[in-house]
Coordinates of C-alpha atoms and ligand atoms in Angstrom, one line a residue:
M1 CA 0.0 0.0 0.0
L2 CA 2.0 2.9 -1.3
R3 CA -0.5 5.5 -2.8
T4 CA -4.2 5.5 -2.2
A5 CA -4.9 7.2 -5.5
D6 CA -3.5 4.1 -7.3
L7 CA -6.2 1.9 -5.8
S8 CA -9.5 1.3 -7.6
V9 CA -12.7 2.8 -6.1
E10 CA -13.7 -0.8 -5.2
K11 CA -10.5 -1.4 -3.3
I12 CA -10.8 1.8 -1.4
N13 CA -14.4 0.9 -0.5
K14 CA -13.3 -2.6 0.6
L15 CA -10.7 -1.0 2.9
L16 CA -13.4 1.3 4.3
Q17 CA -15.7 -1.6 4.9
D18 CA -13.1 -3.6 6.7
A19 CA -12.1 -0.6 8.8
D20 CA -15.8 0.0 9.7
E21 CA -16.2 -3.7 10.7
F22 CA -13.1 -3.5 12.9
S23 CA -14.5 -0.3 14.5
K24 CA -17.7 -2.2 15.4
G25 CA -15.8 -4.9 17.2
K26 CA -14.9 -7.5 14.6
T27 CA -11.7 -9.4 15.5
L28 CA -9.3 -11.2 13.3
K29 CA -6.1 -13.0 14.1
A30 CA -3.2 -14.0 11.8
K31 CA -3.0 -17.7 11.0
G32 CA 0.6 -18.8 11.8
E33 CA 3.5 -16.5 12.6
I34 CA 3.8 -13.2 10.8
Y35 CA 6.7 -10.8 11.6
V36 CA 6.4 -7.1 11.0
S37 CA 8.4 -4.0 11.9
N38 CA 7.8 -0.2 11.8
L39 CA 10.7 1.9 10.5
F40 CA 10.1 5.5 11.1
F41 CA 12.9 7.7 9.7
E42 CA 10.8 10.8 10.5
D43 CA 9.1 11.7 13.8
S44 CA 5.7 10.2 14.5
T45 CA 3.3 9.9 17.4
R46 CA -0.1 8.8 15.9
T47 CA 0.9 6.8 12.8
K48 CA 3.6 4.7 14.5
T49 CA 1.7 4.0 17.7
S50 CA -1.6 3.2 15.9
F51 CA 0.2 0.8 13.4
D52 CA 1.7 -0.8 16.5
V53 CA -1.7 -1.3 18.2
A54 CA -3.3 -2.4 14.9
E55 CA -0.6 -5.0 14.4
R56 CA -1.0 -6.4 17.9
K57 CA -4.8 -6.5 17.5
L58 CA -4.3 -8.6 14.4
G59 CA -2.0 -11.0 16.3
L60 CA 1.1 -10.1 14.4
N61 CA 4.6 -10.3 15.9
V62 CA 5.9 -6.7 16.1
V63 CA 9.7 -6.6 15.9
P64 CA 10.9 -3.3 17.5
F65 CA 13.2 -1.2 15.2
D66 CA 14.8 1.9 16.6
I67 CA 16.3 3.9 13.7
S68 CA 18.6 5.9 16.1
A69 CA 20.2 2.7 17.4
S70 CA 20.4 0.9 14.0
S71 CA 23.2 0.4 11.4
V72 CA 21.5 3.3 9.4
N73 CA 23.9 5.4 11.6
K74 CA 26.8 3.4 10.2
G75 CA 25.9 4.4 6.6
E76 CA 23.7 1.4 5.7
S77 CA 21.3 2.3 2.9
L78 CA 17.5 2.0 3.1
Y79 CA 17.6 -0.8 0.5
D80 CA 20.2 -2.8 2.5
T81 CA 18.3 -2.2 5.7
V82 CA 15.0 -3.6 4.2
K83 CA 16.8 -6.5 2.4
T84 CA 18.5 -7.4 5.7
L85 CA 15.1 -7.4 7.6
K86 CA 13.6 -9.6 4.9
S87 CA 16.6 -12.0 5.2
I88 CA 16.1 -12.1 9.0
G89 CA 12.5 -13.2 8.4
L90 CA 10.3 -10.1 8.4
D91 CA 7.2 -10.3 6.2
L92 CA 6.0 -6.7 6.3
C93 CA 7.5 -3.2 7.0
V94 CA 5.7 0.0 7.6
I95 CA 8.1 2.8 6.5
R96 CA 8.1 6.5 6.9
H97 CA 10.9 8.4 5.2
K98 CA 11.6 12.0 4.0
K99 CA 12.4 10.8 0.5
E100 CA 9.5 10.9 -1.9
K101 CA 8.7 7.5 -3.4
F102 CA 11.4 5.8 -1.2
Y103 CA 9.6 2.6 -1.9
D104 CA 10.7 2.5 -5.6
E105 CA 14.0 1.1 -4.3
F106 CA 12.5 -2.1 -3.0
K107 CA 11.1 -3.5 -6.2
G108 CA 13.3 -6.5 -6.1
I109 CA 12.7 -7.4 -2.4
D110 CA 9.8 -9.8 -1.7
I111 CA 8.4 -8.1 1.3
A112 CA 5.1 -6.2 1.9
I113 CA 5.7 -2.5 2.3
I114 CA 3.2 0.0 3.7
N115 CA 4.0 3.7 3.2
G116 CA 3.8 5.5 6.5
G117 CA 4.4 8.8 4.7
D118 CA 7.0 9.7 2.0
G119 CA 8.2 13.3 2.1
T120 CA 5.6 15.6 0.6
G121 CA 4.3 12.7 -1.5
N122 CA 1.6 10.5 0.1
H123 CA 0.2 9.3 3.4
P124 CA -2.2 6.4 2.5
S125 CA -3.1 5.3 6.0
Q126 CA -4.0 8.9 6.9
N127 CA -6.1 9.0 3.7
I128 CA -8.1 5.9 4.7
L129 CA -8.7 7.1 8.2
D130 CA -9.8 10.5 6.9
L131 CA -12.2 8.9 4.4
M132 CA -13.6 6.7 7.1
T133 CA -14.2 9.7 9.3
I134 CA -15.9 11.6 6.5
Q135 CA -18.0 8.6 5.5
Q136 CA -19.2 8.1 9.1
E137 CA -20.4 11.7 9.1
F138 CA -22.0 12.1 5.7
G139 CA -22.3 8.6 4.3
K140 CA -21.0 9.7 0.9
F141 CA -18.2 11.5 -1.0
K142 CA -20.0 12.5 -4.2
G143 CA -20.8 16.2 -4.2
L144 CA -19.3 16.7 -0.8
K145 CA -17.3 19.9 -0.4
V146 CA -13.9 19.5 1.4
G147 CA -11.7 22.5 2.2
I148 CA -8.0 21.9 2.8
V149 CA -6.4 24.8 4.6
G150 CA -2.8 25.8 5.3
D151 CA 0.6 24.6 4.1
V152 CA -0.9 22.7 1.2
K153 CA 2.3 22.6 -0.9
H154 CA 4.4 20.8 1.7
S155 CA 1.8 18.5 3.1
R156 CA 1.6 14.9 2.0
V157 CA -1.8 14.7 3.7
A158 CA -3.2 17.6 1.7
N159 CA -1.9 16.3 -1.6
S160 CA -2.9 12.7 -1.2
N161 CA -6.3 13.4 0.3
A162 CA -7.1 15.9 -2.5
E163 CA -6.3 13.3 -5.1
V164 CA -8.3 10.5 -3.6
L165 CA -11.3 12.7 -2.6
R166 CA -11.6 13.9 -6.1
K167 CA -11.4 10.3 -7.4
L168 CA -14.4 9.6 -5.1
G169 CA -16.4 12.5 -6.4
A170 CA -15.9 15.2 -3.8
K171 CA -15.1 18.8 -4.6
V172 CA -11.9 20.1 -3.1
Y173 CA -11.2 23.7 -2.1
F174 CA -8.0 25.1 -0.8
S175 CA -7.0 28.1 1.3
G176 CA -3.8 29.3 3.0
P177 CA -0.8 31.6 2.2
E178 CA -0.5 31.9 -1.6
Q179 CA 3.2 31.4 -1.4
W180 CA 2.5 27.8 -0.6
F181 CA 0.5 27.1 -3.7
D182 CA 1.8 26.5 -7.1
E183 CA -0.1 25.4 -10.2
G184 CA 0.7 21.7 -9.5
T185 CA -0.8 21.9 -6.0
I186 CA -4.2 23.1 -7.0
I187 CA -4.9 21.1 -10.1
N188 CA -8.7 20.6 -10.2
G189 CA -9.1 22.5 -6.9
T190 CA -10.4 25.9 -6.2
Y191 CA -8.6 28.5 -4.1
L192 CA -10.8 30.5 -1.8
S193 CA -10.0 33.0 1.0
I194 CA -10.5 31.4 4.4
D195 CA -13.5 33.6 5.1
D196 CA -15.2 32.3 1.9
L197 CA -14.1 28.7 2.4
V198 CA -15.6 28.3 5.8
K199 CA -19.0 29.2 4.6
E200 CA -18.9 26.9 1.6
V201 CA -17.6 23.5 2.7
D202 CA -18.9 20.5 4.6
V203 CA -15.4 19.6 5.9
V204 CA -12.7 22.1 7.0
M205 CA -9.5 20.1 7.0
L206 CA -6.7 22.1 8.7
L207 CA -2.9 21.5 8.3
R208 CA 0.1 22.2 10.5
I209 CA 2.7 24.5 9.0
Q210 CA 5.4 22.0 7.8
H211 CA 8.4 24.0 9.0
E212 CA 10.8 21.1 8.6
R213 CA 10.2 21.1 4.8
H214 CA 10.7 24.8 4.2
D215 CA 13.7 26.2 2.2
S216 CA 14.9 29.6 3.5
D217 CA 12.8 31.4 0.9
E218 CA 9.7 29.5 1.8
K219 CA 9.7 30.5 5.4
L220 CA 6.7 32.5 6.4
K221 CA 7.5 35.9 7.9
L222 CA 4.5 36.1 10.1
S223 CA 4.1 35.6 13.9
S224 CA 1.9 32.7 15.0
D225 CA -0.7 35.2 16.1
K226 CA -0.8 36.9 12.7
Y227 CA -1.0 33.6 10.9
H228 CA -3.9 32.6 13.0
R229 CA -5.8 35.8 12.3
Q230 CA -5.1 35.8 8.5
F231 CA -5.3 32.1 7.6
G232 CA -6.4 30.1 10.7
L233 CA -9.7 28.7 11.9
T234 CA -10.6 31.4 14.5
T235 CA -13.6 31.1 16.8
E236 CA -15.4 33.8 14.6
R237 CA -14.8 31.8 11.4
E238 CA -16.1 28.6 13.1
K239 CA -19.4 30.4 13.7
A240 CA -19.7 31.1 9.9
M241 CA -19.4 27.3 9.1
K242 CA -22.4 25.4 7.7
K243 CA -24.7 23.9 10.4
D244 CA -23.5 20.3 10.0
A245 CA -19.9 21.0 8.8
I246 CA -17.1 19.3 10.7
I247 CA -13.5 20.2 11.5
M248 CA -10.6 17.7 10.8
H249 CA -6.9 17.9 11.3
P250 CA -4.3 15.0 10.8
A251 CA -2.4 16.4 13.9
P252 CA 0.0 17.2 15.4
I253 CA -1.9 20.4 16.1
N254 CA -0.3 23.7 16.8
R255 CA -3.0 25.2 19.0
G256 CA -3.6 28.9 18.4
V257 CA -1.9 28.8 15.0
E258 CA -3.9 26.9 12.3
I259 CA -6.8 26.4 14.8
A260 CA -8.0 28.2 17.9
D261 CA -7.3 26.4 21.1
E262 CA -11.0 26.2 22.0
L263 CA -12.0 24.6 18.7
V264 CA -9.7 21.5 19.0
E265 CA -12.2 19.7 21.1
C266 CA -15.4 21.6 20.1
K267 CA -18.6 19.9 19.0
R268 CA -17.7 20.0 15.3
S269 CA -14.2 18.7 15.8
R270 CA -13.6 15.1 14.7
I271 CA -9.8 15.4 15.4
F272 CA -9.7 12.7 18.1
K273 CA -12.2 10.6 16.3
Q274 CA -9.7 10.6 13.4
M275 CA -7.1 9.2 15.7
E276 CA -9.5 6.5 17.0
N277 CA -10.4 5.5 13.4
G278 CA -6.7 5.4 12.6
V279 CA -6.2 2.1 14.4
F280 CA -9.1 0.4 12.5
A281 CA -8.0 1.9 9.1
R282 CA -4.5 0.5 9.7
M283 CA -5.9 -2.9 10.7
A284 CA -7.7 -2.9 7.3
I285 CA -4.6 -1.9 5.4
L286 CA -2.3 -4.4 7.2
K287 CA -4.8 -7.2 6.5
T288 CA -5.1 -6.3 2.8
A289 CA -1.3 -6.0 2.4
L290 CA -0.7 -9.4 4.1
E291 CA -3.5 -11.2 2.2
A292 CA -1.9 -10.0 -1.0
K293 CA 1.2 -11.9 0.0
G294 CA -0.8 -15.1 0.7
F295 CA -1.1 -14.8 4.5
E296 CA -4.4 -15.7 6.1
F297 CA -6.6 -14.4 9.0
E298 CA -9.3 -16.2 11.0
Ligands
NCD301 C1 1.0 14.2 9.4 C2 2.3 13.8 8.6 O1 3.2 13.1 9.2 O2 2.2 14.0 7.4 N1 0.9 13.6 10.7 C3 0.3 12.4 10.8 O3 0.7 11.4 10.3 N2 -0.9 12.4 11.4 C4 0.8 15.7 9.4 C5 1.9 16.6 10.0 O4 3.0 16.2 10.3 O5 1.6 17.8 10.0

């Protein structure tokens, strides 16, 4: 599972259905021994922990892998690390890495790979948990209006969600500092000011400023407070949202920057629901990836 947009609509729907069943209490355990590891070359709280929990719920053997104490620090390449883990007996690796499409390197290695986030590229498990959260709320994607707000250019969540949401028939709107948009980012999307966007959409999806990906000329010269007032979801803007519209955010959240502190846990917020759904979405993804390699669950 490398890019959600490469999956057919049927396959996306099957993942959503499996995730929904897991969320309603369905249990499945791996038949026989399956060994998996989570390799996170970039920081993570939610994605790494929820893959870990999802793996344990499915009865998989989780082999700890600490990048900071591995031979990566002795100059071992990503290819050699994965080839080594395959030789030792691992069946699946979840990998997060700053290099876009890092997974292209592993074509010759017979191991299941799940993309835990590749640079500014894709974040498939976030896509599935976000789709799941939207579907729980609205029961459909066709005709739904989703506004993605903030550092769109540097966010793998924004880019991969926009692609898959459009594929499923939703209309995607963007907002945020214009310096973080280029033609490529908003293909088939519509740019609106934040004040117009909040009135228009069913979902306001906020993004953290991706400081770690900014070149010196991309750094925003605004204080957090000014950013919040110009581009953020303030308490006033929340009041202008449609009656049943919801707030989403992949987190980590910078309270008071892209979203007002008080709104993080407000009635419209589905932010912690997204995290809850993340475990079930990842169970569905793990099951699908392992079944494709011939493993079975009962
Ligand atoms: C996101 C990521 O890593 O792309 N986090 C996540 O997985 N929930 C978003 C971010 O870091 O801002």
